[in-house]
């Protein structure tokens, strides 16, 4: 893999699992999401990975809310808007497929089933295929999310069977440190990177304690970064994360030290093979 001149930083500000009561800086309302997006854009993020919540702060795939969020993010920022099709472990395949009706620029595509703590994050291969081909048809760029080694093989299998993704570029997000998936170590990251299809780029995110080692290893491998309160709630030992921008600032600082400073959204669009932004 040839490292790009800059680093694509994705912020995943909310996720589906954490309760607001556990993390006061977690953006759960639309206003909070937009404020986090604006702050993270200023700090160096170029892509936002979005999960939305209902009025009680609970994860939802409600289409109206997703559409409203995509519109508000486009109005307030130039970030690449990537919706989660992973949702929560309790979401149905039909609802997860329905996320694409909100017409984001990009969407996550988890490439296989994985134990997710005590739960199971179910991604049957026929469903992964159906999501992939639906994204090709609707001109939505997939971000192939890999939580385990077999998921990386599935990326190659999808490409062989169904051809390239919309945009023509393969970008994989390696999510390490989920209990049940790949461990959050530099060695696990190196193994996953070695198995990527030719020409693919990757970003990596380490969940919980894996956050810093995975971020440093990803930069060492010429990769990109995903950070945010979806994955990380502790900034340093004994210090909770204040807000998402705090994590983006640290990622941008490390990327700059690595002499691959953050890409702006135009640079991210170029890397991902996306055209001009949709309004
Ligand atoms: N919440 C996890 C079960 C994604 O966004 O695509 C799945 C997840 C992956 O967060
Ligand atoms: Zn997610």
XYZ file of C-alpha atoms and ligand atoms in Angstrom:
290
model
C 0.000 0.000 0.000
C 1.348 3.432 -0.948
C 0.659 5.895 1.853
C -1.336 8.957 0.803
C 0.182 12.392 1.305
C -2.305 13.162 4.023
C -4.357 11.349 6.630
C -8.065 10.850 6.335
C -9.555 11.292 9.794
C -13.035 9.923 10.356
C -14.912 10.905 13.457
C -17.449 8.460 14.884
C -19.067 10.741 17.450
C -21.957 8.745 18.889
C -22.282 5.018 18.165
C -25.237 2.932 19.217
C -24.233 1.598 22.581
C -23.130 4.295 25.037
C -25.732 5.991 27.201
C -25.562 9.754 27.527
C -25.608 9.400 31.315
C -22.238 7.632 31.086
C -20.663 10.258 28.837
C -22.121 13.775 29.052
C -20.150 14.930 25.977
C -21.785 12.293 23.767
C -23.815 13.973 20.994
C -27.291 12.425 20.909
C -29.584 15.211 19.675
C -29.420 16.685 16.189
C -28.092 19.983 17.527
C -25.395 18.168 19.484
C -24.477 16.076 16.430
C -24.125 19.153 14.235
C -22.111 21.027 16.876
C -19.786 18.024 17.220
C -19.439 17.796 13.435
C -18.513 21.476 13.125
C -15.953 21.243 15.950
C -14.431 18.027 14.565
C -14.209 19.486 11.056
C -12.274 22.428 12.492
C -10.011 19.995 14.361
C -9.123 17.977 11.248
C -11.861 15.420 10.539
C -12.977 14.968 6.938
C -15.519 12.131 7.278
C -18.269 11.646 9.862
C -19.625 8.172 10.694
C -23.144 8.709 11.939
C -25.499 6.819 14.260
C -28.601 8.656 15.398
C -30.646 8.483 18.582
C -34.349 8.932 19.360
C -35.839 11.472 21.785
C -34.913 9.199 24.680
C -31.317 9.000 23.513
C -31.698 5.401 22.322
C -30.160 4.241 19.045
C -32.609 4.291 16.122
C -32.601 3.732 12.365
C -35.672 5.918 11.871
C -35.472 7.095 8.269
C -36.870 10.566 8.930
C -34.241 11.186 11.572
C -31.475 9.861 9.330
C -32.580 12.083 6.438
C -32.791 15.105 8.722
C -29.295 14.381 10.046
C -27.773 14.009 6.570
C -29.373 17.306 5.493
C -28.269 19.167 8.633
C -24.697 17.878 8.398
C -24.504 18.891 4.723
C -25.859 22.319 5.507
C -23.435 22.986 8.358
C -20.270 21.269 7.150
C -18.531 19.924 4.053
C -17.729 16.608 5.750
C -18.231 13.355 3.863
C -21.385 11.968 5.492
C -21.174 8.249 6.162
C -24.209 6.581 7.736
C -23.878 3.416 9.785
C -25.695 0.420 8.332
C -24.478 -1.549 11.332
C -26.852 0.175 13.730
C -27.211 -1.695 17.002
C -26.979 -5.477 17.421
C -30.766 -5.552 17.841
C -31.554 -3.908 14.474
C -33.191 -5.940 11.701
C -31.639 -6.454 8.284
C -34.575 -4.610 6.681
C -34.040 -1.531 8.844
C -30.298 -1.634 8.229
C -30.881 -1.815 4.471
C -33.375 1.061 4.775
C -30.563 3.370 5.941
C -29.483 3.694 2.291
C -32.786 5.482 1.534
C -31.336 8.492 3.376
C -28.880 8.836 0.437
C -25.622 9.504 2.287
C -22.286 9.937 0.483
C -21.000 6.771 2.103
C -22.110 3.994 4.428
C -20.430 1.433 6.621
C -20.558 -2.188 5.474
C -19.570 -4.718 8.108
C -18.104 -7.745 6.347
C -19.059 -10.575 8.673
C -20.511 -11.743 11.943
C -18.588 -11.200 15.158
C -19.147 -11.735 18.845
C -19.678 -8.254 20.250
C -19.002 -8.513 23.948
C -21.810 -10.761 25.198
C -23.898 -10.051 22.083
C -23.619 -11.180 18.481
C -23.297 -8.630 15.684
C -24.908 -10.677 12.929
C -23.834 -10.037 9.347
C -24.811 -13.027 7.200
C -22.855 -13.166 3.979
C -25.974 -12.894 1.761
C -26.954 -9.754 3.658
C -23.462 -8.289 3.289
C -23.694 -8.963 -0.452
C -27.150 -7.401 -0.683
C -25.947 -4.258 1.097
C -22.872 -4.081 -1.122
C -24.785 -4.341 -4.403
C -27.438 -1.911 -3.159
C -24.667 0.619 -2.476
C -23.277 0.078 -5.986
C -26.734 0.724 -7.482
C -27.408 3.795 -5.353
C -23.959 5.315 -5.811
C -23.017 5.201 -2.135
C -19.390 4.503 -1.255
C -19.013 1.607 1.175
C -16.534 1.658 3.996
C -15.760 -2.016 4.527
C -15.737 -2.511 8.302
C -13.654 -5.440 9.495
C -13.782 -6.549 13.107
C -12.147 -9.919 12.531
C -9.649 -11.550 10.166
C -12.286 -13.373 8.100
C -13.991 -10.058 7.390
C -10.904 -8.900 5.502
C -11.090 -12.008 3.271
C -14.729 -11.191 2.597
C -13.745 -7.789 1.186
C -11.705 -9.569 -1.517
C -14.528 -12.031 -2.108
C -17.070 -9.212 -2.613
C -14.817 -7.465 -5.106
C -14.216 -10.657 -7.072
C -17.859 -11.547 -7.192
C -19.473 -8.133 -7.668
C -16.772 -5.828 -8.986
C -15.520 -2.544 -7.573
C -17.532 -0.358 -5.218
C -19.115 2.928 -6.204
C -16.274 5.417 -6.580
C -13.916 2.645 -7.673
C -11.757 2.827 -4.574
C -11.636 0.270 -1.768
C -11.367 1.785 1.701
C -11.427 -0.536 4.686
C -11.896 0.387 8.339
C -10.162 -2.040 10.692
C -11.941 -2.012 14.050
C -9.727 -3.641 16.660
C -10.294 -4.375 20.310
C -13.968 -5.376 20.346
C -14.254 -8.286 22.808
C -14.786 -11.174 20.390
C -12.911 -9.639 17.451
C -9.315 -8.920 16.530
C -7.265 -7.747 19.513
C -6.165 -4.127 19.637
C -2.483 -4.760 19.038
C 0.081 -3.614 16.496
C 0.628 -7.265 15.499
C -3.068 -7.818 14.764
C -3.173 -4.611 12.769
C -0.120 -5.655 10.738
C -1.748 -9.000 9.920
C -4.970 -7.364 8.783
C -3.138 -4.761 6.687
C -1.118 -7.501 4.976
C -4.366 -9.240 3.971
C -5.987 -6.169 2.358
C -6.769 -6.322 -1.364
C -4.200 -4.640 -3.636
C -4.780 -0.916 -3.970
C -6.982 -0.658 -0.878
C -6.478 2.057 1.694
C -7.419 1.586 5.309
C -8.226 3.423 8.439
C -8.069 1.859 11.854
C -9.752 2.370 15.152
C -8.938 0.808 18.483
C -11.833 0.368 20.871
C -11.326 1.391 24.494
C -7.773 0.780 25.687
C -6.729 -0.175 22.169
C -7.281 3.410 21.001
C -3.706 4.730 21.263
C -1.730 1.608 20.241
C -3.934 1.082 17.196
C -3.738 4.752 16.195
C 0.060 4.758 16.421
C 0.345 1.439 14.554
C -2.030 2.648 11.833
C 0.102 5.739 11.235
C 3.238 3.575 11.161
C 1.604 1.475 8.421
C 0.721 4.523 6.331
C -2.944 4.206 7.254
C -5.735 6.578 8.164
C -7.530 7.087 11.452
C -10.991 6.786 12.893
C -11.539 8.269 16.326
C -14.545 9.258 18.375
C -16.779 8.581 21.324
C -18.369 5.610 19.539
C -15.143 3.755 20.307
C -13.318 5.635 23.081
C -14.606 7.171 26.304
C -11.329 7.502 28.229
C -8.811 10.093 27.055
C -6.028 9.063 29.435
C -5.856 6.960 32.590
C -8.558 8.295 34.906
C -9.576 11.072 32.496
C -12.867 10.721 30.614
C -13.096 12.075 27.066
C -14.520 15.608 27.201
C -15.847 15.645 23.650
C -15.178 14.268 20.196
C -13.071 17.219 19.080
C -10.572 16.421 21.835
C -9.971 13.032 20.199
C -9.754 14.530 16.703
C -7.220 17.137 17.870
C -4.965 14.389 19.237
C -5.325 12.295 16.060
C -4.565 15.322 13.872
C -1.515 16.167 15.996
C -0.136 12.640 15.674
C -0.835 12.547 11.930
C 0.975 15.861 11.514
C 3.934 14.529 13.525
C 3.966 11.555 11.158
C 4.254 14.098 8.313
C 0.899 13.139 6.866
C -1.336 15.969 8.101
C -5.131 15.675 7.994
C -6.821 15.683 4.590
C -9.625 18.176 4.179
C -13.001 16.850 2.939
C -12.069 17.598 -0.694
C -8.942 15.478 -0.242
C -10.991 12.736 1.404
C -13.455 12.778 -1.498
C -10.595 12.427 -3.928
C -9.098 9.515 -1.966
C -12.466 7.743 -1.768
C -13.255 8.309 -5.438
C -16.300 10.426 -4.614
C -17.412 13.214 -6.903
C -18.356 16.667 -5.751
C -20.592 16.776 -2.703
C -24.324 16.101 -3.115
C -26.756 18.712 -1.869
N -22.961 -0.802 16.815
C -22.313 -1.960 16.312
C -23.136 -3.185 16.588
C -21.286 0.184 12.049
O -21.554 1.282 12.485
O -21.397 -0.090 10.880
C -22.065 -1.890 14.861
C -21.347 -0.742 14.363
C -20.821 -0.892 12.995
O -21.209 0.287 14.987
Zn -20.718 2.589 13.941
